[in-house]
Structure formats: C-alpha cells, structure tokens
GROMACS .gro file of C-alpha atoms in nm:
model
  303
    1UNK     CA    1   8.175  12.256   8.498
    2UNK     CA    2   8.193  11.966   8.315
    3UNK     CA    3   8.128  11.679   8.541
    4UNK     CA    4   8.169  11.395   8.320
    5UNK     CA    5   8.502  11.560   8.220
    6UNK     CA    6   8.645  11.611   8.620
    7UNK     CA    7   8.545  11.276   8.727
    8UNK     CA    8   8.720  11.105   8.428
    9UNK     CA    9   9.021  11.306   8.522
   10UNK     CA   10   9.027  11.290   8.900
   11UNK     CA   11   8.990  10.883   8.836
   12UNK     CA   12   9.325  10.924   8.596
   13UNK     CA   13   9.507  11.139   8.884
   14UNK     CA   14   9.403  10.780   9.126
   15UNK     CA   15   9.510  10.554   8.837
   16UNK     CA   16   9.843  10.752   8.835
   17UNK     CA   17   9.887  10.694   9.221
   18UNK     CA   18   9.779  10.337   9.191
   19UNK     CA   19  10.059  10.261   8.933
   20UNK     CA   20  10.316  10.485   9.210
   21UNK     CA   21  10.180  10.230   9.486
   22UNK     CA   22  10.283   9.940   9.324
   23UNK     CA   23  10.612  10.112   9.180
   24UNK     CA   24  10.660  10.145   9.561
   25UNK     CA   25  10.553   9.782   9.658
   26UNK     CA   26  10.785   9.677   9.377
   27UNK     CA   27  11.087   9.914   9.484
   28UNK     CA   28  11.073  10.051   9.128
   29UNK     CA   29  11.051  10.356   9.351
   30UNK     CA   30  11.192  10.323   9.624
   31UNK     CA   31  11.315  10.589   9.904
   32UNK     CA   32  11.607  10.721   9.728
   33UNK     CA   33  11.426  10.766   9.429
   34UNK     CA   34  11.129  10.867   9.586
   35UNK     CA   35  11.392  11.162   9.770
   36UNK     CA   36  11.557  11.266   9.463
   37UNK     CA   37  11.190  11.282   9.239
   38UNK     CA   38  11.095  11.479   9.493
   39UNK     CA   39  11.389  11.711   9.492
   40UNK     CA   40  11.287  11.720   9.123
   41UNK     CA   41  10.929  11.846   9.138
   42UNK     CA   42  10.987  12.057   9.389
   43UNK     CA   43  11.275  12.230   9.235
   44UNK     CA   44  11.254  12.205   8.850
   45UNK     CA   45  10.893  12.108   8.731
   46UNK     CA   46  10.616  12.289   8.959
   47UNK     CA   47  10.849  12.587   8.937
   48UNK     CA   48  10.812  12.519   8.516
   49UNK     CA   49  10.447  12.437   8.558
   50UNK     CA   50  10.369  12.782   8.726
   51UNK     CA   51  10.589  12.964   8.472
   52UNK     CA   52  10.382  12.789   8.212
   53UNK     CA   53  10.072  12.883   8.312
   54UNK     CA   54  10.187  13.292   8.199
   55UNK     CA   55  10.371  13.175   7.927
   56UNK     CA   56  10.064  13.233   7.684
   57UNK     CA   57   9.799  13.500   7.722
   58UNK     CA   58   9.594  13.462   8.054
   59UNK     CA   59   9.225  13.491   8.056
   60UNK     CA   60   9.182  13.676   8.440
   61UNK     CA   61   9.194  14.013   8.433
   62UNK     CA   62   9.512  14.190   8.630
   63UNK     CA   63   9.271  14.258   8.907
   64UNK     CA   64   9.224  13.860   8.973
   65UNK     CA   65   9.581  13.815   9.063
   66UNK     CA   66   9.542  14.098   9.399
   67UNK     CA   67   9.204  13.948   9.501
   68UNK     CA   68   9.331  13.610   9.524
   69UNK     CA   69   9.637  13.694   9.704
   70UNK     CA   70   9.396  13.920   9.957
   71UNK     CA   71   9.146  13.656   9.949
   72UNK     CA   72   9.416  13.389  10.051
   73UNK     CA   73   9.558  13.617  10.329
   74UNK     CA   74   9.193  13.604  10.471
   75UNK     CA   75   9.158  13.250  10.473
   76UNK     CA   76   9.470  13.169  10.623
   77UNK     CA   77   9.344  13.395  10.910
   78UNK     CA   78   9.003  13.297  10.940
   79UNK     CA   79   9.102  12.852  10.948
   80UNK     CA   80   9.408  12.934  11.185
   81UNK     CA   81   9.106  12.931  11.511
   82UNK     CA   82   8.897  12.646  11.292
   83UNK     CA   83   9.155  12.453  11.311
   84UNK     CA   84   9.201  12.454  11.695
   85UNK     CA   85   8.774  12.407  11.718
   86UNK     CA   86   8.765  12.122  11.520
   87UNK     CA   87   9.044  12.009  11.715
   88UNK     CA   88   8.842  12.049  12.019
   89UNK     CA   89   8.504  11.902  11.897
   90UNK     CA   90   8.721  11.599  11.778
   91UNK     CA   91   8.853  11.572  12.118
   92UNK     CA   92   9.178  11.494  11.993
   93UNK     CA   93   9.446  11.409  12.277
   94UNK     CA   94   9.699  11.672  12.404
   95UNK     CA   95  10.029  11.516  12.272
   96UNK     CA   96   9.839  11.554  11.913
   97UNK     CA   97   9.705  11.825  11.913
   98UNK     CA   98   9.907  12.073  11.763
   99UNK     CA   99   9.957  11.846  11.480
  100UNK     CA  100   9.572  11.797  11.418
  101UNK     CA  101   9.537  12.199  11.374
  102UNK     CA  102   9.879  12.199  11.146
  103UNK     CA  103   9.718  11.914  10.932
  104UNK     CA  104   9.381  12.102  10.966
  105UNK     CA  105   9.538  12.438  10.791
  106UNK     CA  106   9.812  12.335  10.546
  107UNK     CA  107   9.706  12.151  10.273
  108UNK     CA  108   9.908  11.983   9.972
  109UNK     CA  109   9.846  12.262   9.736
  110UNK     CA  110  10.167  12.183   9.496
  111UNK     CA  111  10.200  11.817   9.431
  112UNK     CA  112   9.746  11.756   9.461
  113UNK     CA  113   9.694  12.096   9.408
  114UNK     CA  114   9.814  12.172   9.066
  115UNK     CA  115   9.754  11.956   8.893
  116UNK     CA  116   9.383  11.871   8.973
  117UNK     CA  117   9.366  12.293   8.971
  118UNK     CA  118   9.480  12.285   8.575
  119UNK     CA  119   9.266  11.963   8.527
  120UNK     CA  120   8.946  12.130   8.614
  121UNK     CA  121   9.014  12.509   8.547
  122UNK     CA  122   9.302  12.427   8.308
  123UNK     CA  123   9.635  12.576   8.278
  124UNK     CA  124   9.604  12.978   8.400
  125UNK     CA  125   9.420  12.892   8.670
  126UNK     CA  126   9.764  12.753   8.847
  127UNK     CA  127   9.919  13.097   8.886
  128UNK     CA  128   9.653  13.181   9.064
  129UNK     CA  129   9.657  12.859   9.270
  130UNK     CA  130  10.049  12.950   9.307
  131UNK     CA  131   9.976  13.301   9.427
  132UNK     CA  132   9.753  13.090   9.723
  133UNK     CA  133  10.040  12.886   9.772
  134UNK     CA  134  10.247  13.194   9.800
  135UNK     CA  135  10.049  13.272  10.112
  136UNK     CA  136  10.015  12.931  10.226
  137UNK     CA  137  10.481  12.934  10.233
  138UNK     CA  138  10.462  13.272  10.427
  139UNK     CA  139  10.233  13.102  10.676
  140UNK     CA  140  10.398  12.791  10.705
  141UNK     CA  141  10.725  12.850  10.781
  142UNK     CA  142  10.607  13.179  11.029
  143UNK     CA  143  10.293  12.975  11.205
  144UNK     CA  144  10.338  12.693  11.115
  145UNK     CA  145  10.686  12.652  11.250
  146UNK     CA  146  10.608  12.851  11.599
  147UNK     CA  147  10.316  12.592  11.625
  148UNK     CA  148  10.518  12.248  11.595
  149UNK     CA  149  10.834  12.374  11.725
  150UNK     CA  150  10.771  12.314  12.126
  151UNK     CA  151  11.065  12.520  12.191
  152UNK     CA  152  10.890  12.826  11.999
  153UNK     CA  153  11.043  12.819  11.670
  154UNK     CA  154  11.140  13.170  11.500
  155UNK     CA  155  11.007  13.306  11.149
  156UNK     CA  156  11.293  13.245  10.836
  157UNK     CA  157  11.265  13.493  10.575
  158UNK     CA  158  11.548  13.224  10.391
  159UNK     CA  159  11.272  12.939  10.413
  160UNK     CA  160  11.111  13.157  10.176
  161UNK     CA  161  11.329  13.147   9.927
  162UNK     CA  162  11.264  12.844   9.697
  163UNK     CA  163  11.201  12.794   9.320
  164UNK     CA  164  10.881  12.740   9.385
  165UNK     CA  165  10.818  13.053   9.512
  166UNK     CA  166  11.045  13.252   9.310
  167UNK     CA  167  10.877  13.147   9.017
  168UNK     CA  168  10.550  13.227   9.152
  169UNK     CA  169  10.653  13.642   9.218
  170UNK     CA  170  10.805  13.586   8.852
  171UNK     CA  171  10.494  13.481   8.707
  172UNK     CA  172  10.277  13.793   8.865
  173UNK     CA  173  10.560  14.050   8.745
  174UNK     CA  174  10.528  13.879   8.402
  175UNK     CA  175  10.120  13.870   8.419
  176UNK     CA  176  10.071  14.235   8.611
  177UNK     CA  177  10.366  14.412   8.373
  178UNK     CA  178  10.283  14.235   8.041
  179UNK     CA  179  10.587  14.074   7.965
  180UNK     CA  180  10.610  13.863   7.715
  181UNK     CA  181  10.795  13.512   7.711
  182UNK     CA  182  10.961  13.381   7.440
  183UNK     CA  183  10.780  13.093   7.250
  184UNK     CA  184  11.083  12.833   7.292
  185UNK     CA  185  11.066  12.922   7.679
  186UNK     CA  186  10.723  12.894   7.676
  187UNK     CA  187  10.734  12.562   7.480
  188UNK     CA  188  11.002  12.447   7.750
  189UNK     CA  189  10.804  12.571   8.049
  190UNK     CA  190  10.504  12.387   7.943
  191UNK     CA  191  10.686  12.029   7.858
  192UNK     CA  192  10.851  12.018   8.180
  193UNK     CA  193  10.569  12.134   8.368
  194UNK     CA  194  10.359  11.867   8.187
  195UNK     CA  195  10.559  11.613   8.384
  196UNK     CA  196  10.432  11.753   8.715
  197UNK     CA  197  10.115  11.552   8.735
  198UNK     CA  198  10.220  11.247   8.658
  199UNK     CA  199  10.526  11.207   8.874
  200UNK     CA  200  10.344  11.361   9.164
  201UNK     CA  201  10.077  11.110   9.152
  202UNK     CA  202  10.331  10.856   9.120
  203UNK     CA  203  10.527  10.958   9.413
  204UNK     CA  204  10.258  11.035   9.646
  205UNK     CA  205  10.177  10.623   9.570
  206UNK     CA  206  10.488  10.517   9.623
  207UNK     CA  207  10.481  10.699   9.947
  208UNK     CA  208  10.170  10.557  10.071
  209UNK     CA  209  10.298  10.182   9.968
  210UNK     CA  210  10.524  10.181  10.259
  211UNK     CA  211  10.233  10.258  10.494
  212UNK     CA  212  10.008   9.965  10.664
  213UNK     CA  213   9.696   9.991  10.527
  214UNK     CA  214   9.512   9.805  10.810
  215UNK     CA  215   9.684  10.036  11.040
  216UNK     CA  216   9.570  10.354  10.856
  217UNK     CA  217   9.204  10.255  10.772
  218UNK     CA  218   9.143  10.161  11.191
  219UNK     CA  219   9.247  10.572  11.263
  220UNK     CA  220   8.887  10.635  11.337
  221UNK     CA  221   8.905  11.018  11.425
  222UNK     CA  222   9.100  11.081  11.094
  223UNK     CA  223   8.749  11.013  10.922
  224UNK     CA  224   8.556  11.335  11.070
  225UNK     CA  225   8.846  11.530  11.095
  226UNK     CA  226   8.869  11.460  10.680
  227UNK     CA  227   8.487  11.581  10.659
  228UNK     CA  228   8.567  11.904  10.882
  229UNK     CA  229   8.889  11.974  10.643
  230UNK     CA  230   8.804  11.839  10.280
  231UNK     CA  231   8.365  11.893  10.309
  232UNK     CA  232   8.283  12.126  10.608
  233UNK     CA  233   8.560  12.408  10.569
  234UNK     CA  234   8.557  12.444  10.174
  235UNK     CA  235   8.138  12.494  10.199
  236UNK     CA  236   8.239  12.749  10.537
  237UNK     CA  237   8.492  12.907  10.276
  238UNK     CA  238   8.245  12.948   9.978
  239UNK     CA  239   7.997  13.101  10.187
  240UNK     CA  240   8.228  13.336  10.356
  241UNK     CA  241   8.437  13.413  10.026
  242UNK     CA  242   8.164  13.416   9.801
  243UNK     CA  243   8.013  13.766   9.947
  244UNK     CA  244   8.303  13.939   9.829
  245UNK     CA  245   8.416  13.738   9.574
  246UNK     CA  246   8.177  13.724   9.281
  247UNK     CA  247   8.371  13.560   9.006
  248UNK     CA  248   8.237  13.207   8.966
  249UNK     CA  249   8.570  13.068   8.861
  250UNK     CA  250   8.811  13.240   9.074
  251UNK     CA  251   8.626  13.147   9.354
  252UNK     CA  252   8.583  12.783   9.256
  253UNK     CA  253   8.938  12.779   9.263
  254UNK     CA  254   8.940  12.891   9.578
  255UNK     CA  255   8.756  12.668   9.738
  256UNK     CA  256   8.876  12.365   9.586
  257UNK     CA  257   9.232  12.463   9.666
  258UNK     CA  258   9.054  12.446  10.034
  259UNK     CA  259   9.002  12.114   9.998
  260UNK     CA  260   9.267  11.938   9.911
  261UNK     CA  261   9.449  11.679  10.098
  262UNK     CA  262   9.689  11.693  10.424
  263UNK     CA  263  10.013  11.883  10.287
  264UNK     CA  264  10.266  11.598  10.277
  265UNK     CA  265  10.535  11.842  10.483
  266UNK     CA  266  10.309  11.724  10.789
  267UNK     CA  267  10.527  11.435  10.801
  268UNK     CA  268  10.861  11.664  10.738
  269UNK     CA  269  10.757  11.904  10.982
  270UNK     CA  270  10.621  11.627  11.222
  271UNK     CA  271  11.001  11.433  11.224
  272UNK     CA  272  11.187  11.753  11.223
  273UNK     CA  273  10.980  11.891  11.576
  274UNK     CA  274  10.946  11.568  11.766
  275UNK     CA  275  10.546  11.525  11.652
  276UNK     CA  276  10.358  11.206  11.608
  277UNK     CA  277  10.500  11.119  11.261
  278UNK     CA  278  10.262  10.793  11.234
  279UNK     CA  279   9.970  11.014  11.299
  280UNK     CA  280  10.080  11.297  11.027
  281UNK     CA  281  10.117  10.981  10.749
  282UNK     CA  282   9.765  10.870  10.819
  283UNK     CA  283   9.601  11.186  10.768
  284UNK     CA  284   9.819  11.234  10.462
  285UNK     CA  285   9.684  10.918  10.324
  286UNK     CA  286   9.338  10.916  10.486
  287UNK     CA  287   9.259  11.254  10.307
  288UNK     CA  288   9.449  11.185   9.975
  289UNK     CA  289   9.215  10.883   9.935
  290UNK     CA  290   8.897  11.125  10.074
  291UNK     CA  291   8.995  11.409   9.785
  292UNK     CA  292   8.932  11.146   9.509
  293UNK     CA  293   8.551  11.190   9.630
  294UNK     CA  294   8.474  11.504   9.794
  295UNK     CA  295   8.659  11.716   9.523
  296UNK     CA  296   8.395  11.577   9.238
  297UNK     CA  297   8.114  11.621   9.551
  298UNK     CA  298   8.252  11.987   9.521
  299UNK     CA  299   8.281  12.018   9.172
  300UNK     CA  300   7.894  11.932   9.187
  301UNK     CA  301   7.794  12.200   9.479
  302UNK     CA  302   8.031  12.462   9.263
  303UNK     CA  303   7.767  12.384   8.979
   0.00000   0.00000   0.00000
C-alpha cells in the first residue's frame, strides 16, 4: 500500500466533512436537507456506486466473492460475544449497555465504508465491501433489532429489501454469471456513484455540527471503547481471518471494513427503541474523528 497515497486521501475524506460541518453551522445543510441527501445516498448513489464497481472487468477471481460473504458471516458471529466483553471490561452502566455492544458490532460500512474502501483498494474492491454489508443488513435488522428492542423485537425479511441491497445481489449475479453491462450504464453507474463520497462526507459533517463538542470530547469511556472497536478488534480480526484467508488484499479489506466508525443507524435505532440517543451520537462522532487515524495506523500494520 501506498501510504503517502491513503493518508493524502483519508485527509481529503476529513476536509470533505470539515466543509459539511460548517455547511451545517451555516444551515447550508440543514435537517431537511440533511434528511432528503440522505434519502439520496441511500437510495440512488451507493446503490450506483456498488453497481459501478462490476460495471467493468473485476480483478478477484469468482471464488473471492463466496469467501468474503463466508468470511463476513464468521465475523459477525465471532464480535456478537466481543461486543458484550468489552462491554463488561468497560464497565459500562446497565441502562447502556445494550447500546455499547450494538455500537461495538455495527459499523458505518456504506456512507465511511465505501468510499475510503475504493480510495485505498479502488473501485472493485466495493462489491466486495457490499457483499460484507450484505451480511452486516441480515444481522442488523435480525440481532440487531431483538437486541435494542426491550420488548424483543421480531426478524423482517421486508427490512431487507432496499436498493442498497438489491443492488448488491445484482452485482454478484452480474460478477459470478459474467454478464456484461452496457457501457452507457456503466458510464451512468460510475458518475452517480462518484457523488457518493463527497456528499457522505458532507453530510456526516453537517450531522456532527449540531452536536456540542465540549459535551462529546468529556465522554471519557467512548475513548477505550474506540481503541477496543477501531484498533483492538480489526488486529483480533486479522489474526483470526488471516489463517484462512491468504489473499493479502481481500483480507485487508476485511479488516479495514472492521474498523470503521459507529454505523450512524445507532442513533436511528437508538430513537426508534427508547436507547440513550445522546450516547449513540457521541460514539458516532467520537469514532468518525478516531477512523481519520487508526485507519492509516492500519493501513501501516496491513504493510
């Protein structure tokens, strides 16, 4: 890896966020916006962005695509008890608990992950970061939902259904069958999907402007619990994955997907089940500020 080349980058991805945080402090974004921008990436250009990343002739072999989705699956099963240990070695209190170990597993694969995934591994490595985050929905809204909901919420099969994911099982039938995509869809896939990083950087800013900052920065568990999730569990991870998985880059996309930030649905899923909602917008902004470091530290100890 290029470390000269991901640093420059992952400082361009904070620039992007800085600009968001004072679009937010300026209400150049401001909630509505911020709602329907949202609506936008989530439905129109991450969906294009994954469909992109097929469009043109991808470098992993066909057998890539089934060891990342296996090697996800295994993950998800192996952090689900982490999670509650770390909880317990933080000591965290009972009322926050739950929300620690939900913060602890689900991470912000879609609007961090991509696009610092196609920054360092470039543009096919986000299918297979979307296959991850195929896993990651499945265990959200089954786990994840019987684990915030105190009055034991039921698996959805239609909280499945998204563009998000639909365009990620579109993208392995088009990668595993061969099929090829048109060069004007291609060319439109891969200008909307362009837009992706840079209004996701800009909206994540102009969601941390309405935090206080003093507020945030005094959290003082939030600071281990960011080592545990963004340092501890992606080293954990590469030592685990990296007896069975012997492709350098597939696993280094592995692990940094590991590492990424507090998945902003805390906060959704943390207003929607009664959780501590002020707690769930720390940790999204404690770690989001974290990643800018400990993803280049990771970078390094990926070699």
């Amino acid at each position: 890896m290029d470390m000269s080349s991901i640093i420059n980058q992952m400082i361009t991805l904070f620039l992007m966020m800085g600009v968001g945080y004072l679009c937010g402090k300026t209400d150049i974004i401001d909630p509505v916006f911020s709602k329907k921008m949202s609506n936008l990436i989530i439905n129109v250009t991450t969906p294009a962005m994954i469909m992109a990343s097929v469009s043109t002739k991808v470098s992993f072999p066909k057998e890539s695509a089934i060891q990342v989705l296996l090697v996800s699956t295994a993950i998800f099963i192996v952090v689900i008890p982490l999670a509650f240990l770390a909880a317990t070695i933080l000591r965290v209190p009972l009322d926050d608990k739950k929300l620690y170990v939900f913060m602890f597993i689900f991470s912000n694969t879609g609007f961090m992950g991509y696009p610092v995934i196609r920054t360092i591994f470039g543009n096919d490595a986000v299918f297979l970061a979307a296959l991850y985050n195929m896993i990651q929905g499945v265990a959200l809204y089954s786990f994840g939902v019987w684990l915030m909901d105190s009055k034991g919420g039921k698996f959805n099969v239609k909280s499945l259904i998204n563009p998000s994911m639909i365009a990620s099982l579109l993208s392995l039938v088009v990668f595993l069958c061969d099929i090829p995509i048109p060069q004007i869809a291609a060319n439109v896939f891969d200008s909307i999907g362009s837009i992706t990083s840079p209004a996701a950087m800009l909206l994540i800013g102009a969601g941390l402007s309405v935090m206080s900052v003093k507020e945030i920065f005094t959290e003082a568990r939030l600071y281990p619990f960011a080592v545990l999730k963004q340092i501890a569990l992606p080293v954990l991870m590469y030592l685990l994955i990296g007896i069975f998985l012997k492709d350098a880059t597939l696993l280094g996309i592995m692990i940094v997907v590991c590492a990424m930030p507090v998945a902003n649905i805390s906060v959704m899923f943390a207003t929607q089940y009664g959780g501590n909602i002020n707690m769930a917008s720390k940790g999204v902004f404690i770690t989001t500020m974290c990643s800018f470091v400990t993803i280049p530290l990771l970078c390094m100890f990926l070699g």
